[in-house]
mmCIF file with all atom_site columns, C-alpha atoms in Angstrom:
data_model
loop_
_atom_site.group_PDB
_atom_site.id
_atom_site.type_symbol
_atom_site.label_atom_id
_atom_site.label_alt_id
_atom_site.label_comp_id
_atom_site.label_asym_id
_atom_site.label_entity_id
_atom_site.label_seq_id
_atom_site.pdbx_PDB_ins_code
_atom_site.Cartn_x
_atom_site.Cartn_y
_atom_site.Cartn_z
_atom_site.occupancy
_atom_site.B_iso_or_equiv
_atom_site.pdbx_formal_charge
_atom_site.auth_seq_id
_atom_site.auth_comp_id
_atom_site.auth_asym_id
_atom_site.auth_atom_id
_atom_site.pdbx_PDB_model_num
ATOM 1   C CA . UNK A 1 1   ? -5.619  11.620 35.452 1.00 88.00 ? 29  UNK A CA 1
ATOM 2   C CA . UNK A 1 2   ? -6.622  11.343 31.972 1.00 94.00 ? 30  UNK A CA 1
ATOM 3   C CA . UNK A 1 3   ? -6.046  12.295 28.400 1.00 97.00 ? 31  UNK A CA 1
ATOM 4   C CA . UNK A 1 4   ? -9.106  12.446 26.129 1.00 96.00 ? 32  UNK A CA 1
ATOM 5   C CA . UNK A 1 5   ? -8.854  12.859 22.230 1.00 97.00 ? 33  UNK A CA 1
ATOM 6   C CA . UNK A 1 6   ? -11.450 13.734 20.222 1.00 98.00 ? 34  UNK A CA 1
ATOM 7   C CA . UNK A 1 7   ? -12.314 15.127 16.437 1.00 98.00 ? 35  UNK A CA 1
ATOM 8   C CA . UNK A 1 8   ? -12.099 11.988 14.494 1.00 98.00 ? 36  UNK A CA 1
ATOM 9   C CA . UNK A 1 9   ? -14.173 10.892 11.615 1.00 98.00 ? 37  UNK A CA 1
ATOM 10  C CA . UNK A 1 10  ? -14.956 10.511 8.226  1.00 98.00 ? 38  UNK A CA 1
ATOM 11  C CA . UNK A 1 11  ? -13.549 12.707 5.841  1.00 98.00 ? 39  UNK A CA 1
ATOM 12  C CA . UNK A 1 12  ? -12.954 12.438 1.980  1.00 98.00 ? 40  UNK A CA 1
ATOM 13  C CA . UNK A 1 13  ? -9.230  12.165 0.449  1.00 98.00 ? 41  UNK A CA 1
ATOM 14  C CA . UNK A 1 14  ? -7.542  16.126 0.200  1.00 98.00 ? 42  UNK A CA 1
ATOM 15  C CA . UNK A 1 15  ? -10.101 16.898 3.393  1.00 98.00 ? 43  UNK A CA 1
ATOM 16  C CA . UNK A 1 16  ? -8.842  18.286 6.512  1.00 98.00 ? 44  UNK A CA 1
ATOM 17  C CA . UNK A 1 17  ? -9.503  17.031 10.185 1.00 98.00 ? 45  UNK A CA 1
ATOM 18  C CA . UNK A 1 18  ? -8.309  18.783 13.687 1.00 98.00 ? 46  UNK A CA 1
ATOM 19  C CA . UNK A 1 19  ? -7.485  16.555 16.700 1.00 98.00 ? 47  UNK A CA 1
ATOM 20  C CA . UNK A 1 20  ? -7.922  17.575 20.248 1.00 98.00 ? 48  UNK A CA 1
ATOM 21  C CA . UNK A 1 21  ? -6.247  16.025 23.156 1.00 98.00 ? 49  UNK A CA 1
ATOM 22  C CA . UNK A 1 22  ? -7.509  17.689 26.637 1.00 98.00 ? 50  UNK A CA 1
ATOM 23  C CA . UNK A 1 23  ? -5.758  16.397 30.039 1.00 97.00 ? 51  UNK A CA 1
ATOM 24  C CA . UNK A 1 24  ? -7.267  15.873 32.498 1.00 96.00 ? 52  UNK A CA 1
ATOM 25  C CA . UNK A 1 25  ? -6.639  15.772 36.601 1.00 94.00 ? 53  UNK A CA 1
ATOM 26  C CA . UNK A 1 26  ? -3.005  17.257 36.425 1.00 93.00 ? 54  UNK A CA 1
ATOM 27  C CA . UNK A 1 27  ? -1.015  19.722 34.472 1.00 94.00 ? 55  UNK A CA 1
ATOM 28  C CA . UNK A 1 28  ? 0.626   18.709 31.238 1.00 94.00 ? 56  UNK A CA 1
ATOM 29  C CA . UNK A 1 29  ? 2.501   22.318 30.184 1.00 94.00 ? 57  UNK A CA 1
ATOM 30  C CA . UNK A 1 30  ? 5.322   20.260 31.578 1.00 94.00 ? 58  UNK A CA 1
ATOM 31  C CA . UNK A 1 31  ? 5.420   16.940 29.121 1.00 96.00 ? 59  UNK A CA 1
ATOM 32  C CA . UNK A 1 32  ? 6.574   16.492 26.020 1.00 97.00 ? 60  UNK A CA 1
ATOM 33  C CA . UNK A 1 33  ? 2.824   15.705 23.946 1.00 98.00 ? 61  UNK A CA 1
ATOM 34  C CA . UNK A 1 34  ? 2.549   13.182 20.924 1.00 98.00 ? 62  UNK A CA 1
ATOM 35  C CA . UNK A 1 35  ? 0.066   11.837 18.612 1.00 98.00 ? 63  UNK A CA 1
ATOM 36  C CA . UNK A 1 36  ? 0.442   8.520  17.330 1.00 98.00 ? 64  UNK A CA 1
ATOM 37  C CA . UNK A 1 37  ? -1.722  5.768  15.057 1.00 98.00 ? 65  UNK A CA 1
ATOM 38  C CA . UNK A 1 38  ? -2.659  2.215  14.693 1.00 98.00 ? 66  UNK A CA 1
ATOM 39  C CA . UNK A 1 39  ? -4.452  1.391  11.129 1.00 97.00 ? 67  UNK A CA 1
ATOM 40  C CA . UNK A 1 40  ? -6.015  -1.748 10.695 1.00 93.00 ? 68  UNK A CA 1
ATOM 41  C CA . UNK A 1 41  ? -3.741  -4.902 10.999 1.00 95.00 ? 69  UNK A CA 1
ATOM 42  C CA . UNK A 1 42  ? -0.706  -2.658 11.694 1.00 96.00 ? 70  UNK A CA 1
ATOM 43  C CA . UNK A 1 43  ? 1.601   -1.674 14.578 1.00 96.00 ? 71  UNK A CA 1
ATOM 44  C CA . UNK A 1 44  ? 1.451   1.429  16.308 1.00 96.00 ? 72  UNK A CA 1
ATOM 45  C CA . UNK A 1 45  ? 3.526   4.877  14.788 1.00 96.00 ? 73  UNK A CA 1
ATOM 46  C CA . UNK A 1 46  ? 4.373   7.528  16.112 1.00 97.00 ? 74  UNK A CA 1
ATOM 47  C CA . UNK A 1 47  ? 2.987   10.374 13.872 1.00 98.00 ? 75  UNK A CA 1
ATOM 48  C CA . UNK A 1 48  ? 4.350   13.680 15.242 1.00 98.00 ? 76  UNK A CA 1
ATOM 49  C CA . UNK A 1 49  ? 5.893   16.009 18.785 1.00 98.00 ? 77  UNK A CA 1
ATOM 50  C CA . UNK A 1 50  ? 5.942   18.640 20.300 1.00 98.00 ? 78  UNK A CA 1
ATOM 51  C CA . UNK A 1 51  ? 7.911   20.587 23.715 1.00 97.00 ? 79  UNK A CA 1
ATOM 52  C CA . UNK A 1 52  ? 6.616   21.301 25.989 1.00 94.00 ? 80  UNK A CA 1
ATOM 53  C CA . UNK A 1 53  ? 6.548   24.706 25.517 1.00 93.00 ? 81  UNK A CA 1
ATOM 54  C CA . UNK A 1 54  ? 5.920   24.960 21.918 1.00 91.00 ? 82  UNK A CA 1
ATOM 55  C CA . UNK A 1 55  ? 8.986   25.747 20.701 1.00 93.00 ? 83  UNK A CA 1
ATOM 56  C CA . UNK A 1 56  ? 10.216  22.378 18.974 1.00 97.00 ? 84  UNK A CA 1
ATOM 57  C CA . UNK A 1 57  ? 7.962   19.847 17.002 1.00 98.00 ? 85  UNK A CA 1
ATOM 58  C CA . UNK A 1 58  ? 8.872   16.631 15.427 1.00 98.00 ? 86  UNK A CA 1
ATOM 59  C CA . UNK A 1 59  ? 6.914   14.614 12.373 1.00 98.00 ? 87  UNK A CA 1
ATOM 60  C CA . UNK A 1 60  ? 6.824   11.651 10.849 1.00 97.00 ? 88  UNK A CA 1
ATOM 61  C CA . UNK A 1 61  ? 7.687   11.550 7.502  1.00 97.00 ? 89  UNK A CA 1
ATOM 62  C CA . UNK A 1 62  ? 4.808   10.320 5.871  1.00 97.00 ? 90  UNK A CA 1
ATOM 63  C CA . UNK A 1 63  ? 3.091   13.103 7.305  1.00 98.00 ? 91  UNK A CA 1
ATOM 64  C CA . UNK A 1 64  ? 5.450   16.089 7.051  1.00 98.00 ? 92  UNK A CA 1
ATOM 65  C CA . UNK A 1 65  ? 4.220   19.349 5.708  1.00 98.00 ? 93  UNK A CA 1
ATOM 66  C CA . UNK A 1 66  ? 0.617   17.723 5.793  1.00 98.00 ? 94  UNK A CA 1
ATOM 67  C CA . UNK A 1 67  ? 0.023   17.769 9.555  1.00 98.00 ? 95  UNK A CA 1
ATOM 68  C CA . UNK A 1 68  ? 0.713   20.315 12.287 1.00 98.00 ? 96  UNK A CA 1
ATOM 69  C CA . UNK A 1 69  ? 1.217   19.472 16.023 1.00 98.00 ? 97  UNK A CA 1
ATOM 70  C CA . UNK A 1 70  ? 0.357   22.665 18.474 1.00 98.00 ? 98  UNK A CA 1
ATOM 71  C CA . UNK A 1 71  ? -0.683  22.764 22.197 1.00 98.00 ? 99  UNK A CA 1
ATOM 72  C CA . UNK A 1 72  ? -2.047  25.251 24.750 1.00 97.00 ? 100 UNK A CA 1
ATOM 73  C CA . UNK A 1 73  ? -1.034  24.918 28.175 1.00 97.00 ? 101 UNK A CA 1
ATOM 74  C CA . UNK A 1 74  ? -3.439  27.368 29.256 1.00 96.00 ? 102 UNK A CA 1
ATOM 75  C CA . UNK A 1 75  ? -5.956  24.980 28.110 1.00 97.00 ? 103 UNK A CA 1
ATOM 76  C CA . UNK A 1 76  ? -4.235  21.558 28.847 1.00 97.00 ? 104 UNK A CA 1
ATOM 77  C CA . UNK A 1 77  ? -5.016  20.700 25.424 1.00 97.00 ? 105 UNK A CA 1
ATOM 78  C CA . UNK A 1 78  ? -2.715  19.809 22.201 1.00 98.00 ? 106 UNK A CA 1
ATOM 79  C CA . UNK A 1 79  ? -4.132  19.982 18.702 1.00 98.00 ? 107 UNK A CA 1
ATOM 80  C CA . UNK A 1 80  ? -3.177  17.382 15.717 1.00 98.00 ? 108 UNK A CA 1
ATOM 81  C CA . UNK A 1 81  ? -4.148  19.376 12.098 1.00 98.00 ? 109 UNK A CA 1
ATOM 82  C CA . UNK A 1 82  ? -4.133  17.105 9.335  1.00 98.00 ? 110 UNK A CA 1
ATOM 83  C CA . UNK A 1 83  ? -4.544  18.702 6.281  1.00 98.00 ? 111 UNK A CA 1
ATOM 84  C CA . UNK A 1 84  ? -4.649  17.066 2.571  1.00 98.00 ? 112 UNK A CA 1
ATOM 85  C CA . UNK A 1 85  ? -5.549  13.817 3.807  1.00 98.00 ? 113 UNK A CA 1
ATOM 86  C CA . UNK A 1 86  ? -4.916  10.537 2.178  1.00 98.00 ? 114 UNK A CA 1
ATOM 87  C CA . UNK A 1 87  ? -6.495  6.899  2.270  1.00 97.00 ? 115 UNK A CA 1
ATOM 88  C CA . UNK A 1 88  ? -3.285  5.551  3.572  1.00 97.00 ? 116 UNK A CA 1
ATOM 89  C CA . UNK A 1 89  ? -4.137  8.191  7.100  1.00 98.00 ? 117 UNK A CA 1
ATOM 90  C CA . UNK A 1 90  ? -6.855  6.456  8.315  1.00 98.00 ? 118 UNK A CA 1
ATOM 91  C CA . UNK A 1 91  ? -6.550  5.068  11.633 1.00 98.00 ? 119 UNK A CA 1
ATOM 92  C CA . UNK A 1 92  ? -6.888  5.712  15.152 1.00 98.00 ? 120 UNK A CA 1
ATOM 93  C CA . UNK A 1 93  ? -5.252  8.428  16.712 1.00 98.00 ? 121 UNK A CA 1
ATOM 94  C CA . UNK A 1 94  ? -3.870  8.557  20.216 1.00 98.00 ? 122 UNK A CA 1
ATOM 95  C CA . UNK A 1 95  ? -2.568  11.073 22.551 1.00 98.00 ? 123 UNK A CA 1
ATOM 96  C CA . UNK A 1 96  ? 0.166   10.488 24.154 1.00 97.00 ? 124 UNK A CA 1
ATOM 97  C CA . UNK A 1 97  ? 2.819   12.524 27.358 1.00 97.00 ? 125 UNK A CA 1
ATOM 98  C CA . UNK A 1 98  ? 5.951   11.721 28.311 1.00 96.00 ? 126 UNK A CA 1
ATOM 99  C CA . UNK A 1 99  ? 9.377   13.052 28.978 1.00 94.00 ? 127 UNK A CA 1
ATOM 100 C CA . UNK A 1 100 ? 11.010  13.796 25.830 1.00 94.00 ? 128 UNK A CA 1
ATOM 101 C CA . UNK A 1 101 ? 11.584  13.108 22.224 1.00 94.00 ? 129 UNK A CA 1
ATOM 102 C CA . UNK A 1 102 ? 12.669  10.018 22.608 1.00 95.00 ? 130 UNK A CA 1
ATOM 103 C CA . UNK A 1 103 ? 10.820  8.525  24.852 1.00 94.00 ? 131 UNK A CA 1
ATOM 104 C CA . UNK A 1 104 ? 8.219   9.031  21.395 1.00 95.00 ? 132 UNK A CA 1
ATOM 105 C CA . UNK A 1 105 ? 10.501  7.978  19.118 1.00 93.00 ? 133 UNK A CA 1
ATOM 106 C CA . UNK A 1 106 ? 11.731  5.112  21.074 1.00 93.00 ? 134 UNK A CA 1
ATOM 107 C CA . UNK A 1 107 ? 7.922   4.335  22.253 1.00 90.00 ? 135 UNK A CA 1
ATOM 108 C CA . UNK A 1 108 ? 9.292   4.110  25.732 1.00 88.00 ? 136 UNK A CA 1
ATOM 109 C CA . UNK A 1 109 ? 8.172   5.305  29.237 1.00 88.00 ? 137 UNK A CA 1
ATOM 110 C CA . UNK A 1 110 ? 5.322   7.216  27.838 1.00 95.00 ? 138 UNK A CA 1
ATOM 111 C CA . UNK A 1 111 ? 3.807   8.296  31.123 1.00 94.00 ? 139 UNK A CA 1
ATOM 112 C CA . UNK A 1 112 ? -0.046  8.405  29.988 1.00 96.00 ? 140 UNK A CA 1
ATOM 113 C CA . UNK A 1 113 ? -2.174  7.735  27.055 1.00 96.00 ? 141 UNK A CA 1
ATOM 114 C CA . UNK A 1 114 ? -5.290  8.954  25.838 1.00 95.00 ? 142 UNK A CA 1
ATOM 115 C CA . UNK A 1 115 ? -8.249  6.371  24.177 1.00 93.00 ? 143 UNK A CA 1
ATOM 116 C CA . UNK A 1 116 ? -7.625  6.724  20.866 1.00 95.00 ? 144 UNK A CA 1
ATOM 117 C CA . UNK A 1 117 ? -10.511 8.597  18.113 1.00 98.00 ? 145 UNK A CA 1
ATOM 118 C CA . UNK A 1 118 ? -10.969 7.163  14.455 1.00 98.00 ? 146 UNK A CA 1
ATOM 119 C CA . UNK A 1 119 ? -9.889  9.251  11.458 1.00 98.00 ? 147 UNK A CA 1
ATOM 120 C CA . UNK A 1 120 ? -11.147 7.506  8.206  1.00 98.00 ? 148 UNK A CA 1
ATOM 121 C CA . UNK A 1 121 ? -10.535 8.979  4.822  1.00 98.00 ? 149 UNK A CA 1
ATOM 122 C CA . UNK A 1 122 ? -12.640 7.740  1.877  1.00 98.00 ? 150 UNK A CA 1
ATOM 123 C CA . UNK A 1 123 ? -11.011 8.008  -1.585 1.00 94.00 ? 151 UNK A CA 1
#
């Protein structure tokens, strides 16, 4: 059972980037689904959510109305798109499922990660 992101690279400031996260081995239609990011000399966030139907998505501030979280059970996959990128977004990006909202927010019995895929925006 795995989760495998993908669609990282290098992309100039004000650029946009879309993330794929495909699972794997089992069904995720059931897990919540989460992105988060690591820059360079800097813990972990958690970056945005979604249900696990669709219906409810959570983000970060500093990417709110920049980024949008979807997923499509039928394809096992969830999407990150990150539109007007800054500088300050470069990192990499992980997939993430778990149970719920909080278990994100809290960074808490996440139940499986994917490897993570480099964004880096030049200025």
């Amino acid at each position: 059972v795995q989760l495998q992101a993908s669609g990282g690279g290098l992309v100039q400031a004000g650029g946009s980037l879309r993330l794929s996260c495909v699972g794997y081995g089992r069904t995720f239609s059931s897990y919540y689904m989460g992105w988060f990011r690591q820059a360079p000399g800097k813990e972990r966030e958690f970056v945005a959510g979604i249900s696990w139907g669709g219906g409810s998505t959570y983000y970060e501030d500093p990417v709110q109305g920049r980024f949008t979280i979807s997923r499509d059970n039928a394809k096992n996959t969830v999407y990150l798109q990150m539109n007007s990128l800054k500088p300050e977004d470069t990192a990499v990006y992980y997939c993430a499922a778990g149970q719920t909202l909080d278990s994100f927010l809290r960074r808490y019995n996440l139940d499986y990660w994917g490897k993570g895929t480099l964004v880096t925006v030049s200025s």
